[in-house]
Tab-separated table of C-alpha atoms in Angstrom:
chain	number	residue	atom	x	y	z
A	1129	ALA	CA	44.017	20.642	-52.283
A	1130	GLN	CA	44.241	20.594	-56.071
A	1131	THR	CA	47.752	20.850	-57.453
A	1132	VAL	CA	49.577	20.432	-60.831
A	1133	THR	CA	53.331	19.504	-60.779
A	1134	GLN	CA	55.464	20.134	-63.931
A	1135	SER	CA	58.949	18.629	-63.026
A	1136	GLN	CA	60.829	19.836	-65.943
A	1137	PRO	CA	61.579	23.782	-65.632
A	1138	GLU	CA	63.346	23.788	-69.017
A	1139	MET	CA	63.800	21.537	-72.027
A	1140	SER	CA	65.364	21.966	-75.432
A	1141	VAL	CA	65.409	19.812	-78.561
A	1142	GLN	CA	66.562	19.998	-82.050
A	1143	GLU	CA	64.067	20.937	-84.820
A	1144	ALA	CA	62.159	18.035	-86.190
A	1145	GLU	CA	62.732	15.868	-82.997
A	1146	THR	CA	59.932	14.653	-80.751
A	1147	VAL	CA	59.708	15.891	-77.113
A	1148	THR	CA	57.610	14.941	-74.190
A	1149	LEU	CA	56.655	17.289	-71.323
A	1150	SER	CA	55.662	15.746	-68.045
A	1151	CYS	CA	52.710	16.793	-65.774
A	1152	THR	CA	51.216	15.179	-62.760
A	1153	TYR	CA	48.190	16.400	-60.864
A	1154	ASP	CA	46.227	15.802	-57.756
A	1155	THR	CA	42.555	16.014	-57.089
A	1156	SER	CA	39.936	13.928	-55.294
A	1157	GLU	CA	37.332	14.791	-57.909
A	1158	SER	CA	36.266	12.345	-60.641
A	1159	ASN	CA	34.872	14.692	-63.237
A	1160	TYR	CA	37.416	17.188	-64.655
A	1161	TYR	CA	39.139	18.322	-67.792
A	1162	LEU	CA	42.937	18.552	-68.464
A	1163	PHE	CA	44.634	21.090	-70.698
A	1164	TRP	CA	48.010	22.163	-72.105
A	1165	TYR	CA	48.403	25.792	-72.769
A	1166	LYS	CA	51.332	27.446	-74.613
A	1167	GLN	CA	52.562	30.801	-73.816
A	1168	PRO	CA	55.130	32.352	-76.259
A	1169	PRO	CA	57.039	35.549	-75.561
A	1170	SER	CA	54.023	37.497	-76.889
A	1171	ARG	CA	52.429	36.429	-73.578
A	1172	GLN	CA	49.238	35.167	-75.117
A	1173	MET	CA	48.004	31.994	-73.537
A	1174	ILE	CA	47.010	29.578	-76.351
A	1175	LEU	CA	45.148	26.391	-75.933
A	1176	VAL	CA	47.214	23.477	-77.292
A	1177	ILE	CA	44.979	20.470	-76.421
A	1178	ARG	CA	42.310	19.282	-74.088
A	1179	GLN	CA	41.307	16.003	-72.513
A	1180	GLU	CA	38.097	14.980	-70.788
A	1181	ALA	CA	38.865	12.835	-67.752
A	1182	TYR	CA	36.015	10.463	-68.443
A	1183	LYS	CA	37.432	9.564	-71.823
A	1184	GLN	CA	40.003	6.857	-72.034
A	1185	GLN	CA	41.192	7.674	-75.516
A	1186	ASN	CA	44.133	10.115	-75.566
A	1187	ALA	CA	43.448	13.339	-77.333
A	1188	THR	CA	45.420	14.392	-80.397
A	1189	GLU	CA	45.673	17.594	-82.340
A	1190	ASN	CA	47.874	17.363	-85.377
A	1191	ARG	CA	51.524	17.166	-84.018
A	1192	PHE	CA	50.368	17.310	-80.462
A	1193	SER	CA	49.137	14.265	-78.537
A	1194	VAL	CA	48.724	13.448	-74.824
A	1195	ASN	CA	49.337	10.327	-72.777
A	1196	PHE	CA	46.590	10.396	-70.116
A	1197	GLN	CA	46.985	7.946	-67.221
A	1198	LYS	CA	43.975	8.614	-64.913
A	1199	ALA	CA	44.895	6.207	-62.170
A	1200	ALA	CA	48.486	7.621	-61.993
A	1201	LYS	CA	47.196	11.195	-62.353
A	1202	SER	CA	49.560	11.795	-65.045
A	1203	PHE	CA	49.050	13.866	-68.239
A	1204	SER	CA	52.087	14.350	-70.529
A	1205	LEU	CA	52.372	16.194	-73.873
A	1206	LYS	CA	54.201	14.847	-76.800
A	1207	ILE	CA	55.204	17.184	-79.628
A	1208	SER	CA	56.151	15.377	-82.839
A	1209	ASP	CA	58.202	16.984	-85.651
A	1210	SER	CA	58.921	19.973	-83.449
A	1211	GLN	CA	59.152	23.411	-85.106
A	1212	LEU	CA	60.797	26.711	-84.220
A	1213	GLY	CA	57.352	28.122	-83.630
A	1214	ASP	CA	56.872	25.707	-80.796
A	1215	THR	CA	59.356	27.590	-78.640
A	1216	ALA	CA	57.267	28.828	-75.541
A	1217	MET	CA	56.353	28.221	-71.966
A	1218	TYR	CA	54.001	25.253	-71.706
A	1219	PHE	CA	51.491	25.037	-68.840
A	1220	CYS	CA	49.592	21.991	-67.753
A	1221	ALA	CA	46.247	22.765	-66.139
A	1222	PHE	CA	42.954	21.190	-65.117
A	1223	ILE	CA	39.507	22.370	-64.157
A	1224	ILE	CA	36.815	20.609	-62.018
A	1225	SER	CA	33.518	20.357	-63.788
A	1226	ASN	CA	31.294	21.963	-61.213
A	1227	PHE	CA	28.657	24.704	-61.261
A	1228	GLY	CA	30.431	27.772	-60.107
A	1229	ASN	CA	34.051	28.385	-59.395
A	1230	GLU	CA	35.367	26.574	-62.360
A	1231	LYS	CA	38.920	27.723	-61.956
A	1232	LEU	CA	41.858	26.502	-63.808
A	1233	THR	CA	44.679	25.215	-61.622
A	1234	PHE	CA	48.042	25.551	-63.407
A	1235	GLY	CA	51.430	24.062	-62.961
A	1236	THR	CA	54.635	26.262	-62.884
A	1237	GLY	CA	55.360	25.667	-66.591
A	1238	THR	CA	58.063	24.059	-68.768
A	1239	ARG	CA	60.270	26.347	-70.893
A	1240	LEU	CA	60.672	24.647	-74.203
A	1241	THR	CA	63.303	25.803	-76.648
A	1242	ILE	CA	63.523	24.291	-80.292
A	1243	ILE	CA	67.096	24.550	-81.512
A	1244	PRO	CA	67.453	25.266	-85.323
B	1348	GLU	CA	43.083	34.824	-82.148
B	1349	THR	CA	40.735	33.867	-79.311
B	1350	GLY	CA	38.357	36.730	-79.704
B	1351	VAL	CA	39.085	37.876	-76.163
B	1352	THR	CA	40.447	41.391	-75.896
B	1353	GLN	CA	42.045	43.178	-73.064
B	1354	SER	CA	43.078	46.834	-72.350
B	1355	PRO	CA	45.402	48.464	-71.761
B	1356	THR	CA	48.359	46.462	-72.968
B	1357	HIS	CA	50.682	47.917	-70.303
B	1358	LEU	CA	50.209	50.026	-67.327
B	1359	ILE	CA	52.536	51.763	-64.726
B	1360	LYS	CA	51.138	52.778	-61.449
B	1361	THR	CA	52.587	53.864	-58.040
B	1362	ARG	CA	51.963	52.129	-54.688
B	1363	GLY	CA	48.673	53.106	-53.119
B	1364	GLN	CA	46.892	53.988	-56.336
B	1365	GLN	CA	43.924	52.171	-57.919
B	1366	VAL	CA	43.716	50.594	-61.367
B	1367	THR	CA	40.995	49.177	-63.632
B	1368	LEU	CA	41.577	46.581	-66.241
B	1369	ARG	CA	39.255	45.733	-68.942
B	1370	CYS	CA	38.221	42.580	-70.895
B	1371	SER	CA	35.849	41.770	-73.768
B	1372	SER	CA	34.784	38.114	-73.776
B	1373	GLN	CA	34.577	35.901	-76.876
B	1374	SER	CA	31.141	36.162	-78.502
B	1375	GLY	CA	28.681	33.772	-76.824
B	1376	HIS	CA	30.615	33.203	-73.654
B	1377	ASN	CA	28.811	34.424	-70.539
B	1378	THR	CA	31.496	33.419	-68.014
B	1379	VAL	CA	34.787	35.235	-67.511
B	1380	SER	CA	37.674	34.600	-65.167
B	1381	TRP	CA	40.613	36.708	-64.106
B	1382	TYR	CA	44.037	35.321	-63.408
B	1383	GLN	CA	47.225	36.878	-62.007
B	1384	GLN	CA	50.603	35.613	-63.386
B	1385	ALA	CA	53.642	36.752	-61.580
B	1386	LEU	CA	56.925	36.550	-63.391
B	1387	GLY	CA	58.086	33.077	-63.941
B	1388	GLN	CA	55.004	31.486	-62.434
B	1389	GLY	CA	51.769	29.823	-63.667
B	1390	PRO	CA	48.566	31.933	-63.535
B	1391	GLN	CA	46.682	32.198	-60.192
B	1392	PHE	CA	42.820	32.386	-60.191
B	1393	ILE	CA	41.508	35.625	-58.850
B	1394	PHE	CA	37.766	35.278	-59.458
B	1395	GLN	CA	35.002	34.358	-61.879
B	1396	TYR	CA	31.932	36.128	-62.984
B	1397	TYR	CA	28.805	34.488	-64.502
B	1398	ARG	CA	25.857	36.583	-65.656
B	1399	GLU	CA	27.067	39.637	-63.916
B	1400	GLU	CA	27.672	37.974	-60.469
B	1401	GLU	CA	30.881	36.705	-58.870
B	1402	ASN	CA	30.508	32.989	-58.380
B	1403	GLY	CA	34.027	31.986	-57.435
B	1404	ARG	CA	37.043	33.483	-55.874
B	1405	GLY	CA	40.598	32.488	-55.303
B	1406	ASN	CA	42.880	33.584	-52.438
B	1407	PHE	CA	42.988	37.220	-53.162
B	1408	PRO	CA	42.065	40.090	-50.658
B	1409	PRO	CA	38.917	42.163	-51.146
B	1410	ARG	CA	40.850	45.069	-52.682
B	1411	PHE	CA	40.705	42.888	-55.843
B	1412	SER	CA	37.179	43.410	-57.167
B	1413	GLY	CA	35.330	42.995	-60.444
B	1414	LEU	CA	32.341	43.636	-62.587
B	1415	GLN	CA	30.647	42.012	-65.389
B	1416	PHE	CA	28.338	43.960	-67.721
B	1417	PRO	CA	25.242	42.713	-69.609
B	1418	ASN	CA	27.281	42.319	-72.726
B	1419	TYR	CA	29.516	40.037	-70.711
B	1420	SER	CA	32.524	42.332	-70.829
B	1421	SER	CA	34.329	42.655	-67.542
B	1422	GLU	CA	36.449	44.808	-65.345
B	1423	LEU	CA	39.166	44.014	-62.768
B	1424	ASN	CA	39.610	46.710	-60.117
B	1425	VAL	CA	42.668	46.718	-57.660
B	1426	ASN	CA	42.591	49.317	-54.798
B	1427	ALA	CA	45.526	50.337	-52.740
B	1428	LEU	CA	48.167	48.904	-55.101
B	1429	GLU	CA	51.164	47.173	-53.655
B	1430	LEU	CA	54.501	46.336	-55.248
B	1431	ASP	CA	53.596	42.597	-55.210
B	1432	ASP	CA	50.644	43.388	-57.469
B	1433	SER	CA	53.096	43.789	-60.400
B	1434	ALA	CA	52.166	41.042	-62.701
B	1435	LEU	CA	50.476	39.940	-66.005
B	1436	TYR	CA	46.699	39.985	-65.592
B	1437	LEU	CA	44.801	37.556	-67.784
B	1438	CYS	CA	41.192	37.486	-68.616
B	1439	ALA	CA	39.605	34.343	-69.938
B	1440	SER	CA	36.203	33.620	-71.316
B	1441	ARG	CA	34.655	30.109	-70.874
B	1442	ASP	CA	33.005	27.943	-73.320
B	1443	THR	CA	30.581	26.028	-71.055
B	1444	LEU	CA	30.073	23.109	-73.539
B	1445	SER	CA	33.736	22.179	-73.685
B	1446	GLU	CA	34.688	23.561	-70.337
B	1447	THR	CA	37.540	25.415	-72.083
B	1448	GLN	CA	38.810	28.792	-71.160
B	1449	TYR	CA	40.126	31.205	-73.908
B	1450	PHE	CA	42.601	33.817	-72.902
B	1451	GLY	CA	43.127	37.344	-73.890
B	1452	PRO	CA	46.563	38.869	-74.533
B	1453	GLY	CA	46.852	40.155	-70.972
B	1454	THR	CA	47.691	43.378	-69.252
B	1455	ARG	CA	51.132	43.933	-67.853
B	1456	LEU	CA	50.947	46.001	-64.673
B	1457	LEU	CA	53.952	47.459	-63.071
B	1458	VAL	CA	53.660	49.135	-59.575
B	1459	LEU	CA	56.442	51.365	-58.534
């Protein structure tokens, strides 16, 4: 079975601080992609960052970066210089690269609050 | 803005009724997936359509069905609505090159 675990239901940090959200996953496949999505109160699921499992280099997107540990099946998200607009639910997810049935498997989410 | 649109935004139905939700994919994306997100949970995969055919399904009963049209827009149909069908329904179109799914704003369904 393919699963994603986010062990931090809620987190809060002061504006401008750095925060790290944890994610572990389980799959027996070797070719897959990992994602962090953000869902603000507006409900729109927004892509934050993606990582190909075959790449050792950690992905970065401006203030967002990941720490991908393939052997440990760990995929944490670091948000630097946090801003009020970062307040949202954050979901970790992965997809198996396969023809057909490329479903995203999501974790239960971490609610992040940035405090002014 | 992802370019994926969904309608309607909100919908209220009663138990036993039928509902149709609609989605327009991002330009150039020929694969669309539907997800159900219950309150306080992560999205759950319902099914995926590729070139007008279903080519993957999650653990949902047959009363959840779909269609994809030649322009790659899509519908999700739910028959015999149950109270537990109350949820946010998300549509996502897939960029096959990057294996990335881009989501629409969702349809909030309430079943009374």
